[in-house]
Coordinates of N, CA, C and O in Angstrom, one line a residue:
M1 N 167.7 52.6 90.6 CA 167.8 53.9 90.0 C 167.4 55.0 91.0 O 166.5 54.5 91.8
D2 N 168.0 56.2 91.0 CA 167.6 57.2 92.0 C 166.5 57.7 91.5 O 166.4 58.4 90.5
T3 N 165.2 57.7 92.4 CA 164.2 58.3 92.0 C 164.2 59.9 92.1 O 163.4 60.7 91.6
N4 N 165.2 60.5 92.8 CA 165.4 61.8 93.0 C 166.2 62.5 91.8 O 166.6 63.7 91.9
T5 N 166.6 61.8 90.7 CA 167.3 62.2 89.6 C 166.6 63.3 89.0 O 165.4 63.2 88.6
D6 N 167.4 64.3 88.6 CA 166.8 65.6 87.9 C 166.8 65.1 86.4 O 167.9 65.0 85.9
L7 N 165.7 65.0 85.8 CA 165.4 64.7 84.5 C 165.2 65.9 83.7 O 165.0 65.7 82.4
S8 N 165.2 67.0 84.1 CA 164.8 68.3 83.3 C 165.7 68.5 82.1 O 165.4 69.1 81.2
G9 N 167.0 68.2 82.2 CA 167.8 68.4 81.1 C 167.8 67.3 79.9 O 168.5 67.2 78.9
L10 N 167.0 66.2 80.1 CA 166.8 65.0 79.1 C 165.8 65.3 78.2 O 164.8 66.0 78.3
S11 N 166.1 64.7 77.0 CA 165.0 64.7 76.0 C 163.9 63.8 76.3 O 163.9 63.1 77.2
A12 N 162.7 64.0 75.6 CA 161.6 63.1 75.9 C 161.8 61.6 75.7 O 161.5 60.8 76.5
E13 N 162.7 61.4 74.7 CA 163.1 59.9 74.4 C 164.0 59.5 75.7 O 163.9 58.3 76.2
E14 N 164.9 60.3 76.1 CA 165.8 59.9 77.3 C 164.8 59.6 78.6 O 165.2 58.8 79.4
K15 N 163.9 60.6 78.7 CA 163.0 60.4 79.8 C 162.1 59.3 79.8 O 161.9 58.4 80.9
K16 N 161.8 58.8 78.5 CA 161.0 57.6 78.4 C 162.0 56.3 78.8 O 161.5 55.5 79.3
L17 N 163.1 56.4 78.2 CA 164.1 55.2 78.6 C 164.3 55.1 80.0 O 164.5 54.1 80.6
H18 N 164.4 56.2 80.8 CA 164.6 56.3 82.0 C 163.5 55.6 82.9 O 163.6 54.9 83.8
L19 N 162.3 56.1 82.5 CA 161.1 55.5 83.0 C 161.0 54.0 82.8 O 160.7 53.2 83.8
Y20 N 161.3 53.6 81.6 CA 161.3 52.2 81.3 C 162.3 51.4 82.2 O 161.9 50.4 82.8
A21 N 163.5 52.0 82.3 CA 164.5 51.2 83.3 C 164.0 51.2 84.7 O 164.2 50.1 85.2
S22 N 163.3 52.3 85.1 CA 162.9 52.3 86.4 C 161.8 51.2 86.7 O 161.8 50.5 87.6
Q23 N 160.9 51.2 85.6 CA 159.8 50.2 85.8 C 160.3 48.7 85.7 O 159.9 47.6 86.3
K24 N 161.3 48.5 84.8 CA 162.0 47.1 84.6 C 162.7 46.8 85.9 O 162.5 45.6 86.4
Q25 N 163.3 47.7 86.6 CA 163.9 47.4 87.8 C 162.9 47.1 88.8 O 163.3 46.1 89.7
L26 N 161.9 47.6 89.0 CA 160.8 47.3 89.8 C 160.2 45.9 89.5 O 160.1 45.0 90.6
L27 N 160.1 45.5 88.4 CA 159.6 44.2 88.0 C 160.8 43.1 88.5 O 160.5 42.1 89.0
D28 N 161.9 43.5 88.1 CA 163.1 42.7 88.6 C 163.0 42.3 90.1 O 163.3 41.2 90.6
T29 N 162.8 43.4 90.8 CA 162.7 43.3 92.3 C 161.5 42.5 92.7 O 161.6 41.7 93.6
F30 N 160.4 42.7 92.1 CA 159.3 41.8 92.5 C 159.6 40.4 92.2 O 159.2 39.4 92.9
L31 N 160.2 39.9 91.0 CA 160.6 38.7 90.7 C 161.6 38.1 91.7 O 161.5 37.0 92.3
Q32 N 162.5 38.9 92.1 CA 163.7 38.4 93.0 C 163.1 38.0 94.3 O 163.5 37.3 95.0
N33 N 162.1 38.9 94.8 CA 161.4 38.7 96.1 C 160.2 37.6 96.0 O 159.6 37.5 97.0
G34 N 159.9 37.1 94.9 CA 159.0 36.1 94.9 C 157.5 36.7 94.7 O 156.6 36.0 94.9
A35 N 157.4 38.0 94.5 CA 156.0 38.7 94.4 C 155.4 38.3 93.3 O 154.1 38.3 93.2
I36 N 156.1 37.9 92.3 CA 155.5 37.7 90.9 C 156.3 36.3 90.5 O 157.4 36.1 90.8
T37 N 155.6 35.6 89.5 CA 156.3 34.5 89.0 C 157.1 34.8 87.7 O 156.8 36.2 87.2
Q38 N 157.9 34.0 87.2 CA 158.5 34.3 85.9 C 157.6 34.6 84.8 O 157.9 35.5 84.0
A39 N 156.6 33.9 84.7 CA 155.6 34.0 83.7 C 154.9 35.5 83.9 O 154.8 36.0 82.8
Q40 N 154.7 35.8 85.0 CA 154.1 37.3 85.2 C 155.2 38.3 84.8 O 154.8 39.2 84.1
Y41 N 156.4 38.0 85.3 CA 157.3 39.0 84.8 C 157.4 39.0 83.3 O 157.5 40.2 82.9
N42 N 157.5 37.9 82.6 CA 157.8 38.1 81.2 C 156.6 38.6 80.6 O 156.7 39.5 79.5
K43 N 155.3 38.5 81.0 CA 154.2 39.1 80.4 C 154.3 40.6 80.7 O 154.1 41.4 79.8
S44 N 154.4 41.0 82.0 CA 154.5 42.3 82.4 C 155.6 43.2 81.6 O 155.4 44.3 81.2
L45 N 156.7 42.5 81.5 CA 157.9 43.1 80.8 C 157.5 43.4 79.3 O 157.8 44.4 78.6
G46 N 156.9 42.4 78.7 CA 156.6 42.3 77.3 C 155.6 43.4 77.0 O 155.7 44.2 76.1
D47 N 154.6 43.6 77.9 CA 153.5 44.5 77.7 C 154.2 46.0 78.0 O 153.8 46.8 77.1
L48 N 155.0 46.2 78.9 CA 155.6 47.4 79.3 C 156.5 47.7 77.9 O 156.2 49.0 77.4
T49 N 157.1 46.9 77.4 CA 158.1 47.1 76.2 C 157.3 47.6 75.0 O 157.5 48.5 74.4
V50 N 156.0 46.9 74.7 CA 155.3 47.3 73.6 C 154.6 48.7 73.9 O 154.5 49.5 73.0
K51 N 154.1 48.8 75.1 CA 153.2 50.0 75.2 C 154.2 51.2 75.3 O 153.6 52.3 75.0
M52 N 155.3 51.1 75.6 CA 156.3 52.3 75.7 C 156.9 52.4 74.4 O 157.7 53.4 74.1
G53 N 156.8 51.4 73.5 CA 157.4 51.6 72.1 C 158.9 51.4 72.2 O 159.7 51.9 71.4
I54 N 159.5 50.5 73.1 CA 160.8 50.4 73.3 C 161.3 49.2 72.3 O 160.7 48.2 72.3
K55 N 162.3 49.6 71.6 CA 162.8 48.6 70.6 C 164.2 47.9 71.3 O 164.9 48.6 71.8
K56 N 164.1 46.6 71.1 CA 165.1 45.8 71.8 C 166.4 45.9 71.0 O 166.6 46.1 69.9

């Protein structure tokens, strides 16, 4: 995701989803590069999903 994206025209929900996607992408990168294990990824993504109130 482009971190320079202008989010000013988005609703609060859209901004939240954009942030969630950015954080998930970061976790994906960590996993792909071996910085975290699959178990750590699963835990972190689960915690992120719950804390941000994202419905699957």
